[in-house]
mmCIF file of C-alpha atoms and ligand atoms in Angstrom:
data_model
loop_
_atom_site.group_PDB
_atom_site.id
_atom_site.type_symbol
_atom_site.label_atom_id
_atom_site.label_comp_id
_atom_site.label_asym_id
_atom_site.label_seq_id
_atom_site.Cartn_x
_atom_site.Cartn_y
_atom_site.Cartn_z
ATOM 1 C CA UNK A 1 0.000 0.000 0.000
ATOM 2 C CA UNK A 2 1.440 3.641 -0.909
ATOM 3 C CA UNK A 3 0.415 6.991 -2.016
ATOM 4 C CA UNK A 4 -2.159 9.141 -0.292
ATOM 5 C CA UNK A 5 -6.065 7.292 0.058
ATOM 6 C CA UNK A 6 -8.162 8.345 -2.280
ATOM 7 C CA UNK A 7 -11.052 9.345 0.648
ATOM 8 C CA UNK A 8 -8.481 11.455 2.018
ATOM 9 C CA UNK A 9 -7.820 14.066 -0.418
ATOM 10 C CA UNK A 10 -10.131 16.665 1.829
ATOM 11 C CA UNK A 11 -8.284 15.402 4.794
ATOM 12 C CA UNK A 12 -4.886 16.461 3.134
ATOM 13 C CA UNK A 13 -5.709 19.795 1.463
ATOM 14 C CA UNK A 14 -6.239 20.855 5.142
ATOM 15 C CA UNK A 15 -2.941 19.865 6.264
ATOM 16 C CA UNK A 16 -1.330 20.588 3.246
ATOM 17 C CA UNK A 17 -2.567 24.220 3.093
ATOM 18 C CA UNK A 18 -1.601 24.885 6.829
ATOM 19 C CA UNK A 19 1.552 23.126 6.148
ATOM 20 C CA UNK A 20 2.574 25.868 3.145
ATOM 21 C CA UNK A 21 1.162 28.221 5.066
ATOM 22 C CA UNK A 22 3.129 27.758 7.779
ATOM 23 C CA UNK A 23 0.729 27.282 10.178
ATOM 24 C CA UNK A 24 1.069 23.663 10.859
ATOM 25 C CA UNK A 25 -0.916 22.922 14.901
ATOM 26 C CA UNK A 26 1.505 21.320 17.018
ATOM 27 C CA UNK A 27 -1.377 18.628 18.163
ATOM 28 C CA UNK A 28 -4.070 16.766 15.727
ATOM 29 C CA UNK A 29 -6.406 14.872 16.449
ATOM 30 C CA UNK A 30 -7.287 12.352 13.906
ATOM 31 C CA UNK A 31 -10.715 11.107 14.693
ATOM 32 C CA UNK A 32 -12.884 8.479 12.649
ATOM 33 C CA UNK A 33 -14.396 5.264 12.380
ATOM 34 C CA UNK A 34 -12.124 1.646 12.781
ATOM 35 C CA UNK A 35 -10.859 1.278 9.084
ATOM 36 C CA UNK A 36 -10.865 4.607 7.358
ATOM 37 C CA UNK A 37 -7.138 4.176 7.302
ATOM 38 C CA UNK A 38 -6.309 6.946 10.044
ATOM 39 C CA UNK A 39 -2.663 4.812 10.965
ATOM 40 C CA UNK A 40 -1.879 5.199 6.842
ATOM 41 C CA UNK A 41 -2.464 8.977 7.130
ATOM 42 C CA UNK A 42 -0.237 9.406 10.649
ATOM 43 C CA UNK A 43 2.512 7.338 8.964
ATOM 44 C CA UNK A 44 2.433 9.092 5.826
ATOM 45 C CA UNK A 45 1.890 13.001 8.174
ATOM 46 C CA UNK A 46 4.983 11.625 9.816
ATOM 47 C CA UNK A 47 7.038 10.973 7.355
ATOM 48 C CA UNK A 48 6.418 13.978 5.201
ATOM 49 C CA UNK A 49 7.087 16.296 8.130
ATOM 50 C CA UNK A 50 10.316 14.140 8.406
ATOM 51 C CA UNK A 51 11.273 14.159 5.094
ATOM 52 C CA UNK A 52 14.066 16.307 4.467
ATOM 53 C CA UNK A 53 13.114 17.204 0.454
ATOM 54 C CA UNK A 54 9.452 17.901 0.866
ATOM 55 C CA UNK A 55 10.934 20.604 4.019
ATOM 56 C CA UNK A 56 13.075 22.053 1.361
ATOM 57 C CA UNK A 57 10.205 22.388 -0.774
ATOM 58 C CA UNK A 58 7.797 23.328 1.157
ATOM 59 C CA UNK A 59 6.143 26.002 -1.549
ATOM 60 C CA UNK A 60 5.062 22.986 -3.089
ATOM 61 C CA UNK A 61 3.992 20.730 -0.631
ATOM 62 C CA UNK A 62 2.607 17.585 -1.310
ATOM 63 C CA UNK A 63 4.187 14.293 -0.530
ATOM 64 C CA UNK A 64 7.131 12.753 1.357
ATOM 65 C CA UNK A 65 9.555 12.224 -1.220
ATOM 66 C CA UNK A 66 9.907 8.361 0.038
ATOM 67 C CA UNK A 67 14.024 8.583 -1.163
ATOM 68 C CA UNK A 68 16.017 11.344 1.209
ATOM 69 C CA UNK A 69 17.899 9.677 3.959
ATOM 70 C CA UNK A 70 15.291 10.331 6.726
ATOM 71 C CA UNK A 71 12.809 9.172 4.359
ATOM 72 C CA UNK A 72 14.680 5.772 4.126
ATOM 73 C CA UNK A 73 14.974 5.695 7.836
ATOM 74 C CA UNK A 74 11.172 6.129 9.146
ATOM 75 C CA UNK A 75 10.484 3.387 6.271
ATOM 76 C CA UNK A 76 13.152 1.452 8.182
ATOM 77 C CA UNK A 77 11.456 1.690 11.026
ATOM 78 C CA UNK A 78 13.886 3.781 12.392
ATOM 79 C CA UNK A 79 13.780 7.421 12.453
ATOM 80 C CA UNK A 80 15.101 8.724 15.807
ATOM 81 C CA UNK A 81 12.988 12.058 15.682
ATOM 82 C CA UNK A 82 9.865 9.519 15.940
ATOM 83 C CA UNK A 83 7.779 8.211 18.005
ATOM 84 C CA UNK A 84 4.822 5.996 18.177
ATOM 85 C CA UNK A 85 3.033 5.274 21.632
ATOM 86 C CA UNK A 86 0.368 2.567 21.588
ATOM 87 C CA UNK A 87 -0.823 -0.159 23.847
ATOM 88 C CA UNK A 88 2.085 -2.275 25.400
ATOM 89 C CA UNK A 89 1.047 -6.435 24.903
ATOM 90 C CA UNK A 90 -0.741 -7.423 28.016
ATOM 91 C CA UNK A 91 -1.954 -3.918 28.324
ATOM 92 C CA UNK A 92 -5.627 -2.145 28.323
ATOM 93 C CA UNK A 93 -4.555 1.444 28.262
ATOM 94 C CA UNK A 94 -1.674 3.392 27.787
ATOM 95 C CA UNK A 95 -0.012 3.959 30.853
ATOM 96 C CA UNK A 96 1.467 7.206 32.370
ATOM 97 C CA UNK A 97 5.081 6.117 32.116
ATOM 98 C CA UNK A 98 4.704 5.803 28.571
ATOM 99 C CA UNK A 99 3.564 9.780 28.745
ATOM 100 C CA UNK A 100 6.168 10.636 31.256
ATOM 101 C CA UNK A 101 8.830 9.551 29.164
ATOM 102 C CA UNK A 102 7.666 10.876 25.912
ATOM 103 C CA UNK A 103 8.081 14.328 27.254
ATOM 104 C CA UNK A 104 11.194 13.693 28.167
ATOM 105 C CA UNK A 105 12.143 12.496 24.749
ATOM 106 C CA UNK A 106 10.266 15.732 23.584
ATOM 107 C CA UNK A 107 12.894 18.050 25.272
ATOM 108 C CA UNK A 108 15.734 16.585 23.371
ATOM 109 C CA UNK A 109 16.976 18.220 20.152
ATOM 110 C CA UNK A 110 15.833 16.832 17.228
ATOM 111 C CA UNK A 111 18.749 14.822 15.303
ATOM 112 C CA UNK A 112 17.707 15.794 12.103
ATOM 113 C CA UNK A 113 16.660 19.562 12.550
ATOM 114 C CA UNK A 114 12.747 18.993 11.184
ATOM 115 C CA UNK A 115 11.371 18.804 14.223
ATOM 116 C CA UNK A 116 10.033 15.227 16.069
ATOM 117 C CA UNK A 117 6.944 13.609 15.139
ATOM 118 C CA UNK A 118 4.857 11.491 17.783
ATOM 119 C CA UNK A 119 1.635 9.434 17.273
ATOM 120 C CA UNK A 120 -0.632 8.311 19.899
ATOM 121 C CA UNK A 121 -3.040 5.423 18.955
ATOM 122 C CA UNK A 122 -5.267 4.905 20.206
ATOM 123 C CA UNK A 123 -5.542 8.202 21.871
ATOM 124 C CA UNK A 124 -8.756 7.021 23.584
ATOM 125 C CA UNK A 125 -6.451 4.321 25.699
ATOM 126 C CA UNK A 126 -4.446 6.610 27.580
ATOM 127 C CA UNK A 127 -5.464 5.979 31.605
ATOM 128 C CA UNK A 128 -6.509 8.991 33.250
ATOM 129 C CA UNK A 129 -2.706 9.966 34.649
ATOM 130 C CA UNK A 130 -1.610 9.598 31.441
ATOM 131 C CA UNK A 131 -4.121 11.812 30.184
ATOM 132 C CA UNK A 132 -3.344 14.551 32.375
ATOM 133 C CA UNK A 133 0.719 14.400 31.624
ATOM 134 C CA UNK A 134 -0.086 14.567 27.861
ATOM 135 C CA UNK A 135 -2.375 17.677 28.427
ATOM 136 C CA UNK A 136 0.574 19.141 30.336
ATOM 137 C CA UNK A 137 2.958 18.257 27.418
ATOM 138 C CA UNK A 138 -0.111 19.768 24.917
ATOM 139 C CA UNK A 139 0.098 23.016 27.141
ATOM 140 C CA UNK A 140 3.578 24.375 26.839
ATOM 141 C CA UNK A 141 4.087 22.527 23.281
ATOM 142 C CA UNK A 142 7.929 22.330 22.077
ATOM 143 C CA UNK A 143 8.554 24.175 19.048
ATOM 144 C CA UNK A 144 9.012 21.646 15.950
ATOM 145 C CA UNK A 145 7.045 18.865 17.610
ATOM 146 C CA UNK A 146 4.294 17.548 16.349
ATOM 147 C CA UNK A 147 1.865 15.443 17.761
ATOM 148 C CA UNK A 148 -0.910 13.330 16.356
ATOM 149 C CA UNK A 149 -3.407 11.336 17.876
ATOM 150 C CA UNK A 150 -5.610 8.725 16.603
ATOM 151 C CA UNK A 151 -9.216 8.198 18.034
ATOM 152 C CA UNK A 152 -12.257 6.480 16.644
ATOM 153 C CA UNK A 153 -13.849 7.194 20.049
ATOM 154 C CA UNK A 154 -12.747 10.776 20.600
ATOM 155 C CA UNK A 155 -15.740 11.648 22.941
ATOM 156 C CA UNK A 156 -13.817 9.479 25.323
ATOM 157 C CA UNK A 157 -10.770 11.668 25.293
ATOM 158 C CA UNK A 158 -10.945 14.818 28.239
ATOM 159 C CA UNK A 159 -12.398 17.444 26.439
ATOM 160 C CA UNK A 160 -9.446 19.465 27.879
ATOM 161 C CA UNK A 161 -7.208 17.688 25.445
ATOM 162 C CA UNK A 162 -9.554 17.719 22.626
ATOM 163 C CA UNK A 163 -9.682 21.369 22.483
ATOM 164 C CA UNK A 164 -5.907 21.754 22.130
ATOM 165 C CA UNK A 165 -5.840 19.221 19.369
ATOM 166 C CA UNK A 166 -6.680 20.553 15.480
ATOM 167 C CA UNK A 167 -9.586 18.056 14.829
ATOM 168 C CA UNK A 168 -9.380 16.095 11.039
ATOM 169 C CA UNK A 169 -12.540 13.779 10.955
ATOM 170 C CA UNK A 170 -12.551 11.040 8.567
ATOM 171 C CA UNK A 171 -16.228 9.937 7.666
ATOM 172 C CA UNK A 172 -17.071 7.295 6.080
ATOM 173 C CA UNK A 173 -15.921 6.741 2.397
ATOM 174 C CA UNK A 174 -18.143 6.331 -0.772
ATOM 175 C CA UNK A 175 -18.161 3.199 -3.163
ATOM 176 C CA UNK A 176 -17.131 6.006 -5.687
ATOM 177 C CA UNK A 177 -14.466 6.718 -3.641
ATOM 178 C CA UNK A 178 -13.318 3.566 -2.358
ATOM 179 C CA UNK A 179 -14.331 1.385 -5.379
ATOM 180 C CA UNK A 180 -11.139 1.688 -7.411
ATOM 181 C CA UNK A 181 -9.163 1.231 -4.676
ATOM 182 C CA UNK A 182 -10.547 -2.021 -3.752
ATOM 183 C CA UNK A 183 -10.073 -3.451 -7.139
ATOM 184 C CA UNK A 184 -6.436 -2.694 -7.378
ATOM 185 C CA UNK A 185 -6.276 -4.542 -3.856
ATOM 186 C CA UNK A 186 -7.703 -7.208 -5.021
ATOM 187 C CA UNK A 187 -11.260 -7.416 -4.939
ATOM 188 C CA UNK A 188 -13.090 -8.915 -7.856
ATOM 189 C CA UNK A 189 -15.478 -6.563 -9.213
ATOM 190 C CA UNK A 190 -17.747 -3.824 -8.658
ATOM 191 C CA UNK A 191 -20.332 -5.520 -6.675
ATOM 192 C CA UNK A 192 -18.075 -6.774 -4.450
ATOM 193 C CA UNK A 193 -16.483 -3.705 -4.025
ATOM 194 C CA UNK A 194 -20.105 -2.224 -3.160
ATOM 195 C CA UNK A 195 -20.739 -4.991 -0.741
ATOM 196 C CA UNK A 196 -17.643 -5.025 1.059
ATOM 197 C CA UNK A 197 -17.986 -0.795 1.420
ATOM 198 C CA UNK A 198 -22.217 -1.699 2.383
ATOM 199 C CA UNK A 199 -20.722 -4.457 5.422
ATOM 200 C CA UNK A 200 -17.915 -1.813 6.581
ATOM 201 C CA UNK A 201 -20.042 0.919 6.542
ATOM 202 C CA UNK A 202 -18.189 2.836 4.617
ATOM 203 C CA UNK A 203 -14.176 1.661 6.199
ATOM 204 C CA UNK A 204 -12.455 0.793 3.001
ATOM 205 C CA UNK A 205 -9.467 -0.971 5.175
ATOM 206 C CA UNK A 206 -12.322 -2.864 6.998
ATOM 207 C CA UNK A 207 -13.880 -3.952 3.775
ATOM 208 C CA UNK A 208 -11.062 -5.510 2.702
ATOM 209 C CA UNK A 209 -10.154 -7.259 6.006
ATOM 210 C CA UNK A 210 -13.748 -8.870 5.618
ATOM 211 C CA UNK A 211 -12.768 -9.795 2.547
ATOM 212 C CA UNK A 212 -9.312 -11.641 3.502
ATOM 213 C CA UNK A 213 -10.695 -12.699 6.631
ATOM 214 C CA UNK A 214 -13.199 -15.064 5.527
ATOM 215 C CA UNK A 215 -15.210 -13.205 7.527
ATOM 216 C CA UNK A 216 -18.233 -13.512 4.704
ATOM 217 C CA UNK A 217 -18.239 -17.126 5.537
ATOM 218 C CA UNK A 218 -18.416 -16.908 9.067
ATOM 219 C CA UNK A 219 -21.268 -14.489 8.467
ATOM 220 C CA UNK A 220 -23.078 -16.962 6.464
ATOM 221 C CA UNK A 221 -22.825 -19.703 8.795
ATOM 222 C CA UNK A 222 -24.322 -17.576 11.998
ATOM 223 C CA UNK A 223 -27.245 -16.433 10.288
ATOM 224 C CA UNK A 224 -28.102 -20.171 8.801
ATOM 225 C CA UNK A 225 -27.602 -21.064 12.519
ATOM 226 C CA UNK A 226 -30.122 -17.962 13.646
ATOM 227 C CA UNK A 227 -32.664 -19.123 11.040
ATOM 228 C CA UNK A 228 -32.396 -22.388 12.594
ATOM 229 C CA UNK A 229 -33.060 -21.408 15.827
ATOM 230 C CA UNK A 230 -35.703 -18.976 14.610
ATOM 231 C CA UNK A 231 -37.678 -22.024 12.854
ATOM 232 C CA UNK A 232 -37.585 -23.321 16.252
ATOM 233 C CA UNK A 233 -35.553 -26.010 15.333
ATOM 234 C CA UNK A 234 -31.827 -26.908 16.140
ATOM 235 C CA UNK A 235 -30.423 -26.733 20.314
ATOM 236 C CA UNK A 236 -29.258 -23.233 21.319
ATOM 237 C CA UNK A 237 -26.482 -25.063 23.386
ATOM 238 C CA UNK A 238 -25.198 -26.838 20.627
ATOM 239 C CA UNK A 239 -25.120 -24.264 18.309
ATOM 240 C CA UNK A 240 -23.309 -21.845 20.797
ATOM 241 C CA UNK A 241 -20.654 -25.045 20.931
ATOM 242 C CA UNK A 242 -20.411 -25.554 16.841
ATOM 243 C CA UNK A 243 -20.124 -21.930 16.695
ATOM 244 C CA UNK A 244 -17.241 -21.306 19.137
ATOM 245 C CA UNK A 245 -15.054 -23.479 17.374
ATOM 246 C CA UNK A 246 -14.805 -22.145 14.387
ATOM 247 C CA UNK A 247 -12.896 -18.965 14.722
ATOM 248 C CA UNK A 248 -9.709 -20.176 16.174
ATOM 249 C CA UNK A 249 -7.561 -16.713 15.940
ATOM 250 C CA UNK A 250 -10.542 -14.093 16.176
ATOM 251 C CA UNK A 251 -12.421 -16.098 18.831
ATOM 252 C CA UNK A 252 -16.262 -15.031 18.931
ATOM 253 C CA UNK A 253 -15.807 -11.058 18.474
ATOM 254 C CA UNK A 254 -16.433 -11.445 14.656
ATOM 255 C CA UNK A 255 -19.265 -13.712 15.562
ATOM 256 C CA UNK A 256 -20.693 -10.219 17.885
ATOM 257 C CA UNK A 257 -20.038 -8.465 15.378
ATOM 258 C CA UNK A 258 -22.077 -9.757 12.482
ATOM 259 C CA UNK A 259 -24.962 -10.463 14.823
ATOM 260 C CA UNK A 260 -25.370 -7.211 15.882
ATOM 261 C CA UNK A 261 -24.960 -5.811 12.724
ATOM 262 C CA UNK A 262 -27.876 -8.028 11.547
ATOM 263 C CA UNK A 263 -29.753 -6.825 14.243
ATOM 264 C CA UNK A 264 -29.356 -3.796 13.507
ATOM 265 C CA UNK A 265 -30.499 -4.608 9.677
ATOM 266 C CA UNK A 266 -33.491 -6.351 11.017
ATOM 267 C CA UNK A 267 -34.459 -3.179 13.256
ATOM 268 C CA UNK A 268 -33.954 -0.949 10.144
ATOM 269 C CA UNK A 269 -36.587 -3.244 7.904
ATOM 270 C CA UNK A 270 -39.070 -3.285 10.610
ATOM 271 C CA UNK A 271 -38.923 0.437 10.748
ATOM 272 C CA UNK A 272 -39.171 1.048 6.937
ATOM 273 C CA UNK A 273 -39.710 -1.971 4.991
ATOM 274 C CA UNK A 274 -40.078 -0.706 1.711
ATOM 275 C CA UNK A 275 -36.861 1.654 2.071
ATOM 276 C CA UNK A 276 -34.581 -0.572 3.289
ATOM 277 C CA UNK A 277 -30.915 0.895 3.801
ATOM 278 C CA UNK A 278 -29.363 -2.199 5.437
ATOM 279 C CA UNK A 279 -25.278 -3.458 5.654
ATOM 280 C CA UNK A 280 -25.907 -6.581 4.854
ATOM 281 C CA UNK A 281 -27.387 -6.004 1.345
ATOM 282 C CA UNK A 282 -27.238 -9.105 -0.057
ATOM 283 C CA UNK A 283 -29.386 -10.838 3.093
ATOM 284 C CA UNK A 284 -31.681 -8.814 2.320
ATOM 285 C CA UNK A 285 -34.856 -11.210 2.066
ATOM 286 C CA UNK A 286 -33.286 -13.425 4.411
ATOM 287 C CA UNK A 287 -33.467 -10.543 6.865
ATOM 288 C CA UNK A 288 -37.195 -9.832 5.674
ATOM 289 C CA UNK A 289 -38.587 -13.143 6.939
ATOM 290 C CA UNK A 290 -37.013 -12.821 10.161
ATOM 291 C CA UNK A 291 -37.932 -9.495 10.618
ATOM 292 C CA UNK A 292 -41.731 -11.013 10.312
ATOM 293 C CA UNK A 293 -41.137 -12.736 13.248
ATOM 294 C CA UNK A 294 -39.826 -11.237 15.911
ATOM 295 C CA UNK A 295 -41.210 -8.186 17.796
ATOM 296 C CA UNK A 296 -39.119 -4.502 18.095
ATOM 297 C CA UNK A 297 -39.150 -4.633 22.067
ATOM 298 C CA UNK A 298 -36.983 -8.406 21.554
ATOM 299 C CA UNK A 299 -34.747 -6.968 19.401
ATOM 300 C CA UNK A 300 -33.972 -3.824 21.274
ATOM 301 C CA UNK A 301 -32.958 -6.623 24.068
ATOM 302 C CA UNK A 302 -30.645 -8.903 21.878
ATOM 303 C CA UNK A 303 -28.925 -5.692 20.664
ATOM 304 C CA UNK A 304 -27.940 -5.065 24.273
ATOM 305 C CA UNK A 305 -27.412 -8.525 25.101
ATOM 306 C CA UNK A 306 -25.366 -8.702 22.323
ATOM 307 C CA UNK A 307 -23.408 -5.685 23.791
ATOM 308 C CA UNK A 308 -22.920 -7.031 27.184
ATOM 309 C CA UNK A 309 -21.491 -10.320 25.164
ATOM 310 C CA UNK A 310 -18.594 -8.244 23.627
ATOM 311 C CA UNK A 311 -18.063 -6.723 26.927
ATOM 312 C CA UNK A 312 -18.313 -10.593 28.678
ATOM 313 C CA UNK A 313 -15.420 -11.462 25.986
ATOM 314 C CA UNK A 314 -13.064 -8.639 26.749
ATOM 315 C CA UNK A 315 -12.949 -9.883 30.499
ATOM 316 C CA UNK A 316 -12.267 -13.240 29.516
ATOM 317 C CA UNK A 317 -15.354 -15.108 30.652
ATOM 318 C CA UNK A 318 -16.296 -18.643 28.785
ATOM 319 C CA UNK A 319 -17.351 -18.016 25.084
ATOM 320 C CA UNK A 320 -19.582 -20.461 24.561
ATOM 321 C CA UNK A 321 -21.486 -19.891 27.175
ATOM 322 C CA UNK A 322 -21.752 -16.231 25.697
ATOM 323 C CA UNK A 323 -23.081 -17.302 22.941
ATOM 324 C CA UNK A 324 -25.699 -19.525 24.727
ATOM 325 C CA UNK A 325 -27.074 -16.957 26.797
ATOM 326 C CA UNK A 326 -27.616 -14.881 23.285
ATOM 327 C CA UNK A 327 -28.532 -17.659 20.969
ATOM 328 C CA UNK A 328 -30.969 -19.260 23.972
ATOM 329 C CA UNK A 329 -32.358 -15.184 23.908
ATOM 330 C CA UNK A 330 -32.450 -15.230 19.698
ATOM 331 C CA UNK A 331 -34.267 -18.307 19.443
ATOM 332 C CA UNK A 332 -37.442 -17.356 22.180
ATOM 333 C CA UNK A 333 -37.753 -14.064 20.848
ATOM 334 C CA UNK A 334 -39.528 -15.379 17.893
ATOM 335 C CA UNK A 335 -42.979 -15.660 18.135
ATOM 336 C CA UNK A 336 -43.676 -18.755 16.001
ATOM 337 C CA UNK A 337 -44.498 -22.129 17.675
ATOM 338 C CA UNK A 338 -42.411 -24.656 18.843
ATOM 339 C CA UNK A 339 -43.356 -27.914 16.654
ATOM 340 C CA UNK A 340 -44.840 -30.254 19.304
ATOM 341 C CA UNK A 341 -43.473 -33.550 20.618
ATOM 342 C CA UNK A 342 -46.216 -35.811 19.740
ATOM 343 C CA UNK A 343 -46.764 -38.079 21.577
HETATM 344 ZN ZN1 ZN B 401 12.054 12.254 1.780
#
């Protein structure tokens, strides 16, 4: 993957123009939804504001020239006027030490002379200490440096940092946008492409991890289980079982995933049945006929249920019996009736 994303271009001209300008803000905040590519535009802020020919050519702006020495090193992994702070392994958040010692590393004279470049990501993760050293880093910033941070939850950063960050908001990206893209990545033709962008919801980076995932195939597999279940037929408790075995590396977060996006499909057809703007496009009749039979109030319920199950896998409790307690919920929110035993 190189060169700028094409659903960027807006995103650019506003850094771009402040960058000629010479007006660049010392903090950004790079806000938007899981899969609009915000890590590709941080690297690629980075290394321009690195790179020692697009500095020298500044009039012109525009790209890092990916060929000066300091462009070679960031590609190498190993600029020393940058750096990234994420999550350490075995971590939740991003821990004040991690802060502490960035500023530090802030006060140091840049090697190069263009300044230092950090990039927090995910923003969002930083505990509450290490919130409040960054905001005392954002308050008395160091001339040169430049710090970006990456959020697709930025309502959960302190509004005190938010406000000395420049926002850039990334929104979702059009098929028109996107479409080409895809293709030259790999995807096999137009209605594809328009799927994939309909199931991401617009992430192009997303859309094509549900393509290389397999993920389509897990999809299809939960919602022949749910129609199962919905017919009334088939045990929740074995399902939940066949289920949890099948993604070995992702465990049942996909799973979550595509249910609730369903759900949310199903919700949407109830709502306005003739108008139907739904993710998962090509279920669309599928979706339909469950939608017949299974009240608004029940669905409101599995959404959160199916909430609380995402949360239940992040603290490590049993998945399968996750997915009981929601496929057990699924299958007696439908109102048809059980076939009989006879007897
Ligand atoms: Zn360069």
């Amino acid at each position: 993957m190189s060169g700028r994303l094409p659903w960027h271009q807006a995103q650019w001209r506003i850094v771009d123009d402040a960058l000629r300008q010479g007006r660049a803000a010392h903090a950004l905040l790079l806000a938007g939804p899981v899969g609009i590519g915000k890590q590709v535009f941080a690297q690629q802020l980075a290394q321009r504001l690195l790179c020692q020919q697009a500095a020298a050519d500044v009039a012109t702006g525009g790209e890092a020239c990916g060929q000066c020495r300091t462009c070679l090193l960031f590609q190498a992994g190993a600029h020393p006027d940058y750096r990234f702070v994420g999550i350490a392994e075995d971590k939740k958040s991003i821990a004040v030490d991690q802060v502490r010692e960035l500023g530090r590393y802030l006060t140091l004279t840049p090697q190069y002379g263009l300044g230092k470049v950090v990039i927090i990501d995910p923003a969002d993760a930083m505990n509450v200490n290490a919130a409040n050293s960054l905001l005392k880093t954002l308050e008395e910033p160091v001339a040169g440096v430049t710090i970006v941070l990456l959020s697709h939850r930025p309502a959960q950063l302190p509004a005190t940092i938010r406000s000395r960050c420049q926002l850039i908001r990334f929104n979702a990206a059009t098929a028109e946008q996107a479409g080409p893209w895809l293709l030259a990545e790999g995807v096999k033709d137009a209605a594809e492409a328009a799927l994939l962008m309909s199931l991401s919801a617009g992430a192009p980076l997303k859309a094509l991890a549900i393509k290389s995932d397999n993920s389509l195939q897990l999809r299809d597999t939960l919602w022949q289980t749910l129609e199962t279940l919905a017919e009334g037929r088939g045990d929740a408790v074995a399902a939940a079982h066949q289920l949890a075995g099948l993604d070995k590396t992702g465990g049942i977060l996909p799973l979550l995933d595509w249910f609730s996006s369903g759900l949310l499909d199903i919700l949407k057809l109830k709502a306005a049945p003739q108008m139907p703007f739904i993710a998962n496009e090509d279920l669309l009749e599928r979706l339909h006929k469950l939608a017949l039979g299974i009240p608004v109030q029940r669905l409101l319920s599995l959404q959160d249920a199916v909430r609380k199950a995402a949360g239940s896998v992040e603290r490590n409790l049993n998945p399968q019996l996750i997915l009981e307690d929601v496929l057990i919920q699924w299958q007696n929110s439908f109102v048809v009736p059980r076939p009989r035993q006879s007897a």
